[in-house]
CSV table of C-alpha atoms and ligand atoms in Angstrom, one decimal:
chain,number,residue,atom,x,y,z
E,1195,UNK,CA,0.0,0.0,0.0
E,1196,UNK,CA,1.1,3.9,-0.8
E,1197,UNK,CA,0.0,6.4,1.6
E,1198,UNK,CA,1.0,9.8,3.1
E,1199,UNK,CA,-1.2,8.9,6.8
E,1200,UNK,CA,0.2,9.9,10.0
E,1201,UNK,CA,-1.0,8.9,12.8
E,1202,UNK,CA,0.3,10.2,16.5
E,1203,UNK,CA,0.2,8.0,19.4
E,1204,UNK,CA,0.8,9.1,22.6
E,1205,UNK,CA,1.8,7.5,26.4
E,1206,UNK,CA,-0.8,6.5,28.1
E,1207,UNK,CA,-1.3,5.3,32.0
E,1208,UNK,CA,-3.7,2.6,31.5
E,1209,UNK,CA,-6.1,0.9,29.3
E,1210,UNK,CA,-9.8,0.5,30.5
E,1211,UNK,CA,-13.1,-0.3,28.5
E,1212,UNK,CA,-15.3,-2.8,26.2
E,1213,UNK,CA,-14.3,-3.1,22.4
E,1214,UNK,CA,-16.4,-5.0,19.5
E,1215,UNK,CA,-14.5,-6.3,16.8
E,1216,UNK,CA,-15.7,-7.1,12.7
E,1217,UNK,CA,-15.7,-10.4,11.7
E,1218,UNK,CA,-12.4,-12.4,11.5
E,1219,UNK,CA,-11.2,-11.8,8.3
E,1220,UNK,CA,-10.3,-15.8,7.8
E,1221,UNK,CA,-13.9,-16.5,8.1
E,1222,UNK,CA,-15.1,-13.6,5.8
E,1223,UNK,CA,-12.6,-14.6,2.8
E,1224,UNK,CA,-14.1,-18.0,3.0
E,1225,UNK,CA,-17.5,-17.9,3.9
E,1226,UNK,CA,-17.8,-15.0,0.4
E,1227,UNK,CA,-15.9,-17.2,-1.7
E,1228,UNK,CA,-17.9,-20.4,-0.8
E,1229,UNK,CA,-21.3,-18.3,-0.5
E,1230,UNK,CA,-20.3,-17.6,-4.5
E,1231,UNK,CA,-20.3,-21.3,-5.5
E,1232,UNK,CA,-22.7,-22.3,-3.6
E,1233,UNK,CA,-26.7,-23.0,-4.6
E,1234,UNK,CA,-29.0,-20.2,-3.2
E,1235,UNK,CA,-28.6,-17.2,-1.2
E,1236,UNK,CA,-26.4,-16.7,1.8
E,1237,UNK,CA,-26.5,-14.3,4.5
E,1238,UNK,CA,-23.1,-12.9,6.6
E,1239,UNK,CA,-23.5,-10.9,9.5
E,1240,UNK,CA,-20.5,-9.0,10.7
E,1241,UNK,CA,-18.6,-9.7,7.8
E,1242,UNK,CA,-15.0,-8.0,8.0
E,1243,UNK,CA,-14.8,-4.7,7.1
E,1244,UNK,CA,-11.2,-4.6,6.4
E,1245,UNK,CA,-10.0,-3.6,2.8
E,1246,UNK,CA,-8.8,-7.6,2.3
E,1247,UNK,CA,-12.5,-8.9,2.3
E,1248,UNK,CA,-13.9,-6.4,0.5
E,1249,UNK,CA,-11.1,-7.6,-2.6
E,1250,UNK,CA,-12.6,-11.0,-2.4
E,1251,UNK,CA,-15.9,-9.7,-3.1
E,1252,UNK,CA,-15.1,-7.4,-5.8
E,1253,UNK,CA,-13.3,-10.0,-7.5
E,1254,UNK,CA,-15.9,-12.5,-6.8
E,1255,UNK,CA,-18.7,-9.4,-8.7
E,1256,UNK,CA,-16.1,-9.3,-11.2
E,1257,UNK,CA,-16.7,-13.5,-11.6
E,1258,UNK,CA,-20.4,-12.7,-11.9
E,1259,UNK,CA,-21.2,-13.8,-8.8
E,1260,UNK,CA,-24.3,-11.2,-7.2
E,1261,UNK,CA,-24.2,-9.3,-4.0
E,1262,UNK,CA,-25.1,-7.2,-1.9
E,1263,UNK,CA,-24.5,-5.0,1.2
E,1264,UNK,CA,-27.5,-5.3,3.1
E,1265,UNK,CA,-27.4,-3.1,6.3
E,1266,UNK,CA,-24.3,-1.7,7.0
E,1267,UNK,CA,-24.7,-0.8,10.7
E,1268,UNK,CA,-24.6,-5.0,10.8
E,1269,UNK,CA,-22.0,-5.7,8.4
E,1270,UNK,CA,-24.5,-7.7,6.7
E,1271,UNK,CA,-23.5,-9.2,3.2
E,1272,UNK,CA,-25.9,-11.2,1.3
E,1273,UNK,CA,-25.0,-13.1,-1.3
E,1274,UNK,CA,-26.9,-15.2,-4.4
E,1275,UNK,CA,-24.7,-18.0,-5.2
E,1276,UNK,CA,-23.5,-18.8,-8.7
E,1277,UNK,CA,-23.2,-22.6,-8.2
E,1278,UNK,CA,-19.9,-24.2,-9.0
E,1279,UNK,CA,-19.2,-22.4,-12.6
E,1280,UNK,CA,-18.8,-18.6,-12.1
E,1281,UNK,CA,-18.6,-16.3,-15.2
E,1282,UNK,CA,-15.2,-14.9,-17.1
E,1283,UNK,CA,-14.2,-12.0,-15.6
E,1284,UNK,CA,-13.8,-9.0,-18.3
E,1285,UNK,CA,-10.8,-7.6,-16.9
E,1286,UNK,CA,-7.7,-8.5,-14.2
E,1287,UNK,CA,-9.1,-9.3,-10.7
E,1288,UNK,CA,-8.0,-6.6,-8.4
E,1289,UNK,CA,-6.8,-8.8,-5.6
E,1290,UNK,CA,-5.3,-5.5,-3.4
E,1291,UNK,CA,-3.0,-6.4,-0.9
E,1292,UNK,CA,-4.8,-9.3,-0.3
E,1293,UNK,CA,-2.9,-12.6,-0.1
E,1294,UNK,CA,-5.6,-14.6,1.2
E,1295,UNK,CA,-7.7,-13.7,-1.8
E,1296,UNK,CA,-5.3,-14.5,-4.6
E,1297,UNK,CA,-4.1,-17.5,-3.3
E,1298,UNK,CA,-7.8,-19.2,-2.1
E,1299,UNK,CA,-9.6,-17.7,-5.1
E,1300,UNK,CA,-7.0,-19.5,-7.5
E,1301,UNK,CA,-8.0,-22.3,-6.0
E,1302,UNK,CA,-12.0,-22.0,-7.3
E,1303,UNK,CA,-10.7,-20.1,-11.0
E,1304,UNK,CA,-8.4,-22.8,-11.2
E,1305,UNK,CA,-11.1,-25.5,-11.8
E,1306,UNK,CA,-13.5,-22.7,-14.3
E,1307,UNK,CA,-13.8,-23.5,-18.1
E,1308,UNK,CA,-12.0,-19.7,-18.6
E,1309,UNK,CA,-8.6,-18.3,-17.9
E,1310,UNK,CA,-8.9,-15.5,-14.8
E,1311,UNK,CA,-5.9,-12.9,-14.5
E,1312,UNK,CA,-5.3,-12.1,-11.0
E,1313,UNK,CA,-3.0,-9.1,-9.7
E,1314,UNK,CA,-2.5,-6.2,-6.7
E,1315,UNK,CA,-0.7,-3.9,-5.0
E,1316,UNK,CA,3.6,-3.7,-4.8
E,1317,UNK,CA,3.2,-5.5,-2.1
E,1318,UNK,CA,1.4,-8.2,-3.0
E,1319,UNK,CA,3.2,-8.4,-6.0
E,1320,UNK,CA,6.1,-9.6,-4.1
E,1321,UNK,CA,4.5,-12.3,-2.4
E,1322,UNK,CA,5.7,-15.9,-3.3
E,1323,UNK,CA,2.3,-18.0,-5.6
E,1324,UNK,CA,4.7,-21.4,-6.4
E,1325,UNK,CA,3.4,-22.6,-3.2
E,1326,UNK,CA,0.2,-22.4,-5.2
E,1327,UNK,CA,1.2,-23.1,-8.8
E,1328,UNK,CA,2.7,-25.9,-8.3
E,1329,UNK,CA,-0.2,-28.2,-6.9
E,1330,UNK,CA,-2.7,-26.4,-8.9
E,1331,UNK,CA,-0.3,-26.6,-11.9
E,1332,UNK,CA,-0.7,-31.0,-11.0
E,1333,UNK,CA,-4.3,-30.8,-11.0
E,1334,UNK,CA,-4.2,-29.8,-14.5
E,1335,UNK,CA,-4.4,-25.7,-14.7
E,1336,UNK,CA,-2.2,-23.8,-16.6
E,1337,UNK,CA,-0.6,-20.9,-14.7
E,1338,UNK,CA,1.7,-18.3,-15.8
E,1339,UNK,CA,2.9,-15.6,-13.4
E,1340,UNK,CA,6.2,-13.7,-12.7
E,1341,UNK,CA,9.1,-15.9,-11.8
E,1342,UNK,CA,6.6,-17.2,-9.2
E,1343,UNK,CA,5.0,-13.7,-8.2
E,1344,UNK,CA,1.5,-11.9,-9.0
E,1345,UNK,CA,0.0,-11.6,-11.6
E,1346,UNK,CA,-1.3,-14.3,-12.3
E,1347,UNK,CA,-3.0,-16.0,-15.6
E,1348,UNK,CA,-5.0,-19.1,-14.6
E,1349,UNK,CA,-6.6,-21.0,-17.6
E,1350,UNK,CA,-8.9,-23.3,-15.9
E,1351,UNK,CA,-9.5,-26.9,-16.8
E,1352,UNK,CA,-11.3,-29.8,-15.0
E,1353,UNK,CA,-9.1,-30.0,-12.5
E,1354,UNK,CA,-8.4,-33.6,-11.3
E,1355,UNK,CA,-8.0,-34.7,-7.2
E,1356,UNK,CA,-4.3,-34.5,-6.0
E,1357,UNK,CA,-2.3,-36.0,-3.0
E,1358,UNK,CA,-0.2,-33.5,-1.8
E,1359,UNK,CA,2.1,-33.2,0.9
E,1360,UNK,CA,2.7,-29.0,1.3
E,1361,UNK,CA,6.3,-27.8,1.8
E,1362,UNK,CA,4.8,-25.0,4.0
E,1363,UNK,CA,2.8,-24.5,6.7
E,1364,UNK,CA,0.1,-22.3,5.1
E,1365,UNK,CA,-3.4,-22.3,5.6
E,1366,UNK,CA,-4.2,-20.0,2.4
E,1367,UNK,CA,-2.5,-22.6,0.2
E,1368,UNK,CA,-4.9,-25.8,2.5
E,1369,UNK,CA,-7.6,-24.0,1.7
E,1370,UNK,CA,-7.1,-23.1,-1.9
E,1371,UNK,CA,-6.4,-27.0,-2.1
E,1372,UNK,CA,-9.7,-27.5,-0.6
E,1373,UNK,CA,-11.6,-25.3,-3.2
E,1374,UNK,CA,-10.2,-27.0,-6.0
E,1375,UNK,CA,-10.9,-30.3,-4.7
E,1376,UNK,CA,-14.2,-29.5,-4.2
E,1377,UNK,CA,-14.5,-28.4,-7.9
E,1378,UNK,CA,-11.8,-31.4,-9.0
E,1379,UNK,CA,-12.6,-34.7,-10.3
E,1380,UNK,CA,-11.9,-37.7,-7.5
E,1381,UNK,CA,-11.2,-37.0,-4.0
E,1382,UNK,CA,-8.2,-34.5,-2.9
E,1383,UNK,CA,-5.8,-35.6,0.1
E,1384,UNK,CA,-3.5,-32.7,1.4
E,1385,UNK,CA,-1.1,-33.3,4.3
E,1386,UNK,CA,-0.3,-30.5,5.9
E,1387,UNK,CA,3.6,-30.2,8.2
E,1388,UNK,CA,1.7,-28.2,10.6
E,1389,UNK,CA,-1.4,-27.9,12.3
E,1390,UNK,CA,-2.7,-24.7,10.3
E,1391,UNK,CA,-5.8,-23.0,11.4
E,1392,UNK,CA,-9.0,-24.8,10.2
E,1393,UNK,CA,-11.5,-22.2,8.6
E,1394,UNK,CA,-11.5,-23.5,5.5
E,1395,UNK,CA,-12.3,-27.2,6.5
E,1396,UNK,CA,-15.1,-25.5,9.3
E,1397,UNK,CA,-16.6,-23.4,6.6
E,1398,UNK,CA,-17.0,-26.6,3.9
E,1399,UNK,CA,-18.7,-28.6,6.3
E,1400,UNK,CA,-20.8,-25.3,7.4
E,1401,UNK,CA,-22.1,-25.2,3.4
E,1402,UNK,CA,-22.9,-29.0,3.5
E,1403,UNK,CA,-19.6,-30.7,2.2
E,1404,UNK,CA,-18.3,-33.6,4.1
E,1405,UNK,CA,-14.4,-32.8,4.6
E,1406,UNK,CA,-12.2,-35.7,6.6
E,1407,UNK,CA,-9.4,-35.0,8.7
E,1408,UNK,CA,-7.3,-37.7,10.6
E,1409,UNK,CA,-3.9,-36.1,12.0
E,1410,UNK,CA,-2.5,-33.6,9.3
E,1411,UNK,CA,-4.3,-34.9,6.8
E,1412,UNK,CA,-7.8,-33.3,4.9
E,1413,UNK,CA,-9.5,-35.4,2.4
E,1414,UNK,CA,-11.9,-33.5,0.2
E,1415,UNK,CA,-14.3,-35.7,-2.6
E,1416,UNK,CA,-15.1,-33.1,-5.9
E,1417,UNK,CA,-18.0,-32.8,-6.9
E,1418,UNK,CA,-20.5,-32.0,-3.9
E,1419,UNK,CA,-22.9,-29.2,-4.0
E,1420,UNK,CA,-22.9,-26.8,-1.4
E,1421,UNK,CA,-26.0,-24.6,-0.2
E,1422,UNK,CA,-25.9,-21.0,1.0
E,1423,UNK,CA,-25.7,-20.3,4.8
E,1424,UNK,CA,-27.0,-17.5,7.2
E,1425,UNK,CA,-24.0,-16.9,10.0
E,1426,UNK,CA,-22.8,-14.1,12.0
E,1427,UNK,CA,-19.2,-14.0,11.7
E,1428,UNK,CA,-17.3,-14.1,15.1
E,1429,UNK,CA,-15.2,-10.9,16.3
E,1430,UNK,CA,-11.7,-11.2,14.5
E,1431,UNK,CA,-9.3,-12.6,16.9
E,1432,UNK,CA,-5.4,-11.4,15.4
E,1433,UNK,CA,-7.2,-7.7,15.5
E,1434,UNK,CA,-8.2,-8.3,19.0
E,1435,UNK,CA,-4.3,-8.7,19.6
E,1436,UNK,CA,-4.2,-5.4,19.0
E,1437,UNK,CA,-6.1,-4.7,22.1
E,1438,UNK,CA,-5.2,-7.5,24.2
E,1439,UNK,CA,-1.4,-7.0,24.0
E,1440,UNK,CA,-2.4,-3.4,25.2
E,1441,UNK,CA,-3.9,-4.1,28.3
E,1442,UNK,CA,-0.9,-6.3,29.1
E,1443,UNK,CA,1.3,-3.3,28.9
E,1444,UNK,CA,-0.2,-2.3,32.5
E,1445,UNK,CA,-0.9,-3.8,35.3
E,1446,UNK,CA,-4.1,-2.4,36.2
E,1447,UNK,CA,-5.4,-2.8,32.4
E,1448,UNK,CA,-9.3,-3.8,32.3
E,1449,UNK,CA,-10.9,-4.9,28.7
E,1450,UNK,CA,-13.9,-6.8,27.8
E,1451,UNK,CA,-14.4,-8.2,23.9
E,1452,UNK,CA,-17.8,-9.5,23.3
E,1453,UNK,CA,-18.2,-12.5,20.7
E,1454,UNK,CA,-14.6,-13.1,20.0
E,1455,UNK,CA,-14.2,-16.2,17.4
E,1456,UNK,CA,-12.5,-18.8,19.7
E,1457,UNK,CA,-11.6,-21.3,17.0
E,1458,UNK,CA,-8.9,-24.0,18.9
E,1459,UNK,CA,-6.4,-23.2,16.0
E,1460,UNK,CA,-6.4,-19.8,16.6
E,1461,UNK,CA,-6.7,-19.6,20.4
E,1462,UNK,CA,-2.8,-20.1,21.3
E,1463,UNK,CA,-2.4,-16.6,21.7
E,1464,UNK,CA,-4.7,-16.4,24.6
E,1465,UNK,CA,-2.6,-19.3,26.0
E,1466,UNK,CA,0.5,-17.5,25.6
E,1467,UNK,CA,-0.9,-14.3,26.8
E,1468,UNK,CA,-2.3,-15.7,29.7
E,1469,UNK,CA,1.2,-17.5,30.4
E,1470,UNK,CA,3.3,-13.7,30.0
E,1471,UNK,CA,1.0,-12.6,32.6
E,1472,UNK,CA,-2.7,-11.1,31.3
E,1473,UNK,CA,-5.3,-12.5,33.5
E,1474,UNK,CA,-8.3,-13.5,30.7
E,1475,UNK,CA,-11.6,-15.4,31.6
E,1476,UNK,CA,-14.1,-16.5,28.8
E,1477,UNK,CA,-18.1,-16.5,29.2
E,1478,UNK,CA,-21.1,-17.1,26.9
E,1479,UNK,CA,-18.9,-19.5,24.5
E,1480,UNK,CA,-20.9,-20.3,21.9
E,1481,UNK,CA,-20.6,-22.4,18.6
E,1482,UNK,CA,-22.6,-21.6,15.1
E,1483,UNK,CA,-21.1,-23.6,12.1
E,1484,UNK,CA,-18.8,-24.9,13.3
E,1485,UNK,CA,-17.0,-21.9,15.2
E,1486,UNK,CA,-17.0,-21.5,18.5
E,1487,UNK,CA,-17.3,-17.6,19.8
E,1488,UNK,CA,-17.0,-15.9,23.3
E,1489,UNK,CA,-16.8,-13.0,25.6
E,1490,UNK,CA,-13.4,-12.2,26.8
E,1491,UNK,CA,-12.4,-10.2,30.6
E,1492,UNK,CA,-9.5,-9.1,30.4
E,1493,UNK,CA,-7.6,-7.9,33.4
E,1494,UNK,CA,-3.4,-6.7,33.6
E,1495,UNK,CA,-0.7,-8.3,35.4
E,1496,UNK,CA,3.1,-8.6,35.7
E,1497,UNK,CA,4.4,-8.9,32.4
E,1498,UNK,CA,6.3,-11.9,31.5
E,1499,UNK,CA,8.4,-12.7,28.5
E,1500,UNK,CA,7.7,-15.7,25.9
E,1501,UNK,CA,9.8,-17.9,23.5
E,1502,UNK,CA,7.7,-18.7,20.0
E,1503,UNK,CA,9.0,-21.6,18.3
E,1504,UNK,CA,8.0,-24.8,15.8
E,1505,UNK,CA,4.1,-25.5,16.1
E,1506,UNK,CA,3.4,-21.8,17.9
E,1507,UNK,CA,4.8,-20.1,15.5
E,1508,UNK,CA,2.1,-21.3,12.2
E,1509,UNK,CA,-0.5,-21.1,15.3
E,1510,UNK,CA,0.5,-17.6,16.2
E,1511,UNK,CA,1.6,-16.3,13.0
E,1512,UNK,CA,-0.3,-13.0,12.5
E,1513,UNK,CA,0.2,-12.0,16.4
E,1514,UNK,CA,3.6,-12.5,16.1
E,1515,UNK,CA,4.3,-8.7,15.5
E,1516,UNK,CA,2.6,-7.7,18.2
E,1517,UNK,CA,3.7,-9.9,20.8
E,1518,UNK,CA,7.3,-8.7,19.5
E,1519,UNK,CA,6.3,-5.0,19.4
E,1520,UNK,CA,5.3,-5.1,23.5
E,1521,UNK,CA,8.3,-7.4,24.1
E,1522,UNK,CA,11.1,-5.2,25.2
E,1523,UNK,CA,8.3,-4.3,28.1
E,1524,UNK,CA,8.5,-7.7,29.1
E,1525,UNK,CA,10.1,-8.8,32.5
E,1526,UNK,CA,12.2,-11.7,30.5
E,1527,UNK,CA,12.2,-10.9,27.2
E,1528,UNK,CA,10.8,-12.2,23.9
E,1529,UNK,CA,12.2,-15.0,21.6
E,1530,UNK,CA,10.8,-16.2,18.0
E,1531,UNK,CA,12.2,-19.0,16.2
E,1532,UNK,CA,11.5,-21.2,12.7
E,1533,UNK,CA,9.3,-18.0,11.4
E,1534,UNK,CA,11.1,-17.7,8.1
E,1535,UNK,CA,7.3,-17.1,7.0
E,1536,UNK,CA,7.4,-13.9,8.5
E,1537,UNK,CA,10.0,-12.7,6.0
E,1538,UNK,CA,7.6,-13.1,3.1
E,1539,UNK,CA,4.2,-11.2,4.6
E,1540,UNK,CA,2.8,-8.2,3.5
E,1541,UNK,CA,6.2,-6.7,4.2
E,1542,UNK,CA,9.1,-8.6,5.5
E,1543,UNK,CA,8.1,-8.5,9.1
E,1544,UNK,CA,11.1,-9.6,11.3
E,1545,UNK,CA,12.9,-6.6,9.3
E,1546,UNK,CA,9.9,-3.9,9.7
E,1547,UNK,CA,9.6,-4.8,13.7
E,1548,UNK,CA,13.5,-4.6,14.2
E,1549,UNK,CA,13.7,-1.1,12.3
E,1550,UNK,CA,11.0,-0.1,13.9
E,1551,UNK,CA,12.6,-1.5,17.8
E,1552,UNK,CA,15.8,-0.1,17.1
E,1553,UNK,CA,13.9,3.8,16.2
E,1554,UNK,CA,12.3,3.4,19.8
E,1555,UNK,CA,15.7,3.0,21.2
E,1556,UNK,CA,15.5,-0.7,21.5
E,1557,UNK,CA,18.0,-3.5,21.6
E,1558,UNK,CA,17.3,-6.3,19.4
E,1559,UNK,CA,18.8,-9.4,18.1
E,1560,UNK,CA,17.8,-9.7,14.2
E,1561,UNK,CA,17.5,-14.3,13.3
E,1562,UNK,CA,17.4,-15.4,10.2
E,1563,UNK,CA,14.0,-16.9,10.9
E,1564,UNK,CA,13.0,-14.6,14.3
E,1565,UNK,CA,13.8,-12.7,16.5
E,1566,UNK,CA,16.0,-11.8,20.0
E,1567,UNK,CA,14.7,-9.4,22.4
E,1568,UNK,CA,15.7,-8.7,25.8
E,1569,UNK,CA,13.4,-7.7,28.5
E,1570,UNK,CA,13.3,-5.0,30.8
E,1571,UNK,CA,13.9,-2.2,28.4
E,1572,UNK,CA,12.6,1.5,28.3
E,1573,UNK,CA,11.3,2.5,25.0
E,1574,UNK,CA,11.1,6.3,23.4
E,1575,UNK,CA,8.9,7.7,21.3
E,1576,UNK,CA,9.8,7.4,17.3
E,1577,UNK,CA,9.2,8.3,13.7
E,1578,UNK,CA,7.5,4.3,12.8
E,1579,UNK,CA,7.3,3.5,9.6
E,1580,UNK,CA,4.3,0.9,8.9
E,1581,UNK,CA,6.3,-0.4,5.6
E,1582,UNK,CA,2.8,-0.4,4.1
E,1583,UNK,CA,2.3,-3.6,6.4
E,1584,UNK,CA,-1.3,-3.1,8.6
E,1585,UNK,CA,-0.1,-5.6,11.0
E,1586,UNK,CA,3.2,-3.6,11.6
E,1587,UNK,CA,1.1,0.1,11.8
E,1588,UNK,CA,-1.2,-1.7,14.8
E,1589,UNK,CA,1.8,-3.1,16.6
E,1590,UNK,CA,3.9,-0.3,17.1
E,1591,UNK,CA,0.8,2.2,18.1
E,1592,UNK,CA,0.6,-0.1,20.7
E,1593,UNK,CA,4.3,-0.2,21.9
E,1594,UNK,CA,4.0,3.2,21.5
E,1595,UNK,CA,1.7,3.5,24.7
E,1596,UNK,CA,4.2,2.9,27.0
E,1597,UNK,CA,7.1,4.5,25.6
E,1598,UNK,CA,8.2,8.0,26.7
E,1599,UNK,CA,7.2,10.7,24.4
E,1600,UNK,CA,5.1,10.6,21.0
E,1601,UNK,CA,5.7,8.2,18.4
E,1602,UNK,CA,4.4,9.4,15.0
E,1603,UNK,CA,3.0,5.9,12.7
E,1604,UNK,CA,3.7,7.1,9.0
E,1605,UNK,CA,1.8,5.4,6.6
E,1606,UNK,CA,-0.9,4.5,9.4
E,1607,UNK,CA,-3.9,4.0,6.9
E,1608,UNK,CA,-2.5,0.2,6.4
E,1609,UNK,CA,-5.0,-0.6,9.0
E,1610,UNK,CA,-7.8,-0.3,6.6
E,1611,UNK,CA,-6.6,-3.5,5.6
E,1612,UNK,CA,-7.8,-5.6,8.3
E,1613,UNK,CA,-9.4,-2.9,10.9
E,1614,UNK,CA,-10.5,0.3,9.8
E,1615,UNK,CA,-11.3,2.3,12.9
E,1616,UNK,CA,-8.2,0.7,14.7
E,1617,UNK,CA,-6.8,4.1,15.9
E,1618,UNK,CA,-9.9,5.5,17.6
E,1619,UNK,CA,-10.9,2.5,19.0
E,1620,UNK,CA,-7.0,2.4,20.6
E,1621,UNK,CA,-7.6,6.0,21.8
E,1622,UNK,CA,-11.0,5.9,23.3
E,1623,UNK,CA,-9.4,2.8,25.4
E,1624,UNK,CA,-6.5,4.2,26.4
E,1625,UNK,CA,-6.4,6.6,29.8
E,1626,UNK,CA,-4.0,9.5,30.6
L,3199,S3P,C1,-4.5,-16.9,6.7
L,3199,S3P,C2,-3.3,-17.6,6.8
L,3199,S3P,C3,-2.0,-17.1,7.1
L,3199,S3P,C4,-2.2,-15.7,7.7
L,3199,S3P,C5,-3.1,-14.8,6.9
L,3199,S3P,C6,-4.5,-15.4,6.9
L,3199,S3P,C7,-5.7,-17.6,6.3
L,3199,S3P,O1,-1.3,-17.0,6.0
L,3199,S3P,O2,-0.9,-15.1,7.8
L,3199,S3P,O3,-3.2,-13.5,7.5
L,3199,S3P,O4,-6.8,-16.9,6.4
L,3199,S3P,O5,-5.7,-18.7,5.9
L,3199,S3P,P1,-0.4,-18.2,5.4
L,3199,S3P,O6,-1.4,-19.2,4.9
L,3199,S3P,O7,0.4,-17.6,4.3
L,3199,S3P,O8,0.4,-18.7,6.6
């Protein structure tokens, strides 16, 4: 993303109060792009109202699949499903900065009888598709793209089942696996290295497809019809980091979250949060679909420090640069391991959150795949640079509540991306 924002943060004493979050951004991706293939209408409540989801369902208009917003105080989208063959699109899809939409959506072009370019931003530009391509390419598409990057040309074909093992841990590259097995001839196995999270399996079943897990392994049969759904799309949990990483900053921190998805594969960072030291209890858990949702107390502590490595790291992936951004705060200090991943997100993120450490004074140990930092530091107010990254803009506003002095967040409107609204809500929650 290219901006000029600026957005000024300054110290605060505490953090007190109730925030709401959109829908998880995960679910909203999948539940537009299989409300689109599926028979009939379907209805989202509190679908995300981040930039990313709203590129999925441009793209899916632009594949003549019909919706509309319904009432925007709800975040209500309803959509009239095309069935499994969507129309050619007349122009490139405009996939933004989204990764999640270019990578799940190929999945479903993948297995149409026309060829579907798909681009975005710089940024997304640089992100790596082979780990896409290359099953795809097996289940018989043809896919040209730039030395491995956006855009994309898909020409579809009738795609037929794969068993894949993935070289990554990546739960956009599962779940465009799972699309195109749906759509493929023959049944799909994909075994996964890691436990990834498991929206994309949770929302098949939720549209009537039978999906099979045993271990790390999803088996998908093509061919199954789906039918629309009406859900309400739980409170997105990696922005609720965000908030939750800010009341761990002080001790006498108090935050409530009502409906907050608390999917099993995302959840780890309540364990971890709950282990540095935030005291969190959960009430009026609730499941719809498949997803479970509840209301989150929140209450401050001492702050501990944290290592992140092997399994955590694919279940903590997005919280990662907030966990790292509060971390020289922490009484022990802060260590990430095996996130290589990290390097090739919407910006390179272990070197946006050690720029952006060492400008608030910190010290900082930069890995090759993570990150050193000690604990016990004092932090100053800085010129942050977001590196166009939404994740990176959040994380260092909140850092930047318990440093000393202002910190200025240039190119702050990256939030739009996932949480537009991010800075006020921040503000009205934090107490001077
Ligand atoms: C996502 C998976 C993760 C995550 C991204 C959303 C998803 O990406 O970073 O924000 O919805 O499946 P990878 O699959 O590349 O790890």
């Amino acid at each position: 993303m290219k901006s000029i924002s600026e957005v000024v943060v300054r110290p605060a004493r505490n953090v007190r109060g109730s925030v709401s979050l959109p829908g998880d951004k995960s679910i909203s991706h999948r539940y537009a792009m299989l409300a689109g293939v599926a028979e009939g209408r379907s209805r989202l409540e509190n679908y995300s109202t981040g930039a990313d989801c709203a590129s999925t369902l441009s793209c899916l208009r632009a594949l003549g699949v019909v919706w509309e917003r319904k009432d925007v105080a709800n975040n209500l989208i309803e959509v009239q499903g095309s069935g499994p063959s969507l129309t050619a699109a007349g122009e490139p899809l405009n996939c933004g900065n989204s990764g999640s939409t270019i990578r799940m959506l190929s999945g479903i072009v993948a297995a149409q009888e026309f060829s579907t370019e798909m681009g975005g931003d710089e940024s997304l530009s640089r992100r790596p598709m082979e780990r896409v391509i290359t099953p795809l390419t097996a289940m018989g598409a043809k896919i040209e793209s730039q030395n491995g990057r956006p855009p994309l040309r898909i020409s579809g074909a009738r795609l037929k089942a794969i068993d894949y093992k993935m070289p990554v841990a990546s739960a956009q590259v599962k779940t465009c696996l799972l699309f195109a097995g749906l759509l493929a001839e023959g049944e799909t196995r994909i075994e996964e290295p890691l436990r990834t999270r498991d929206h994309g399996e949770v929302a098949l079943r939720a549209f009537g497809a039978q999906v099979e897990r045993k271990g790390n392994e999803v088996r998908i049969r093509g061919g199954q019809r789906l039918r629309g759904i009406e859900a309400r799309v739980p409170g997105d949990l990696s922005s609720a980091a965000f908030f939750l990483c800010a009341a761990a900053l002080f001790p006498n921190s108090q935050l409530t979250i009502p409906a907050l998805l608390m999917n099993p594969t995302r959840a780890r960072l309540l364990d971890i949060l709950m282990q540095m030291g935030l005291r969190i209890s959960v009430t009026q858990l609730e499941e719809a679909h498949g997803e479970l949702a509840g209301a989150l107390q929140v209450e401050g502590g001492r702050l501990k420090g944290a290592t992140i490595a092997g399994a955590d790291v694919a279940a903590l992936i997005d919280e990662i640069p907030v966990l790292a951004a509060i971390a020289p705060y922490t009484a022990t200090g802060f260590e990430v391991r095996d996130a290589g991943e990290l390097r090739v997100k919407e910006s390179d993120r272990i070197a946006s959150i050690v720029t952006n450490l060492r400008a608030m004074g910190a010290e900082v140990e930069e890995l090759e795949d993570g990150l050193k930092i000690p604990g016990g530091q004092k932090l100053h107010g800085a010129e942050i640079d977001s590196f166009g990254d939404h994740r990176i803009a959040m994380a260092f506003a909140v850092a930047a509540l318990r440093a000393e002095g202002e910190t200025t967040i240039h190119h702050a409107d990256a939030a739009v991306i996932s949480l537009p609204g991010f800075f006020g809500a921040l503000e009205s929650l934090s107490q001077r």
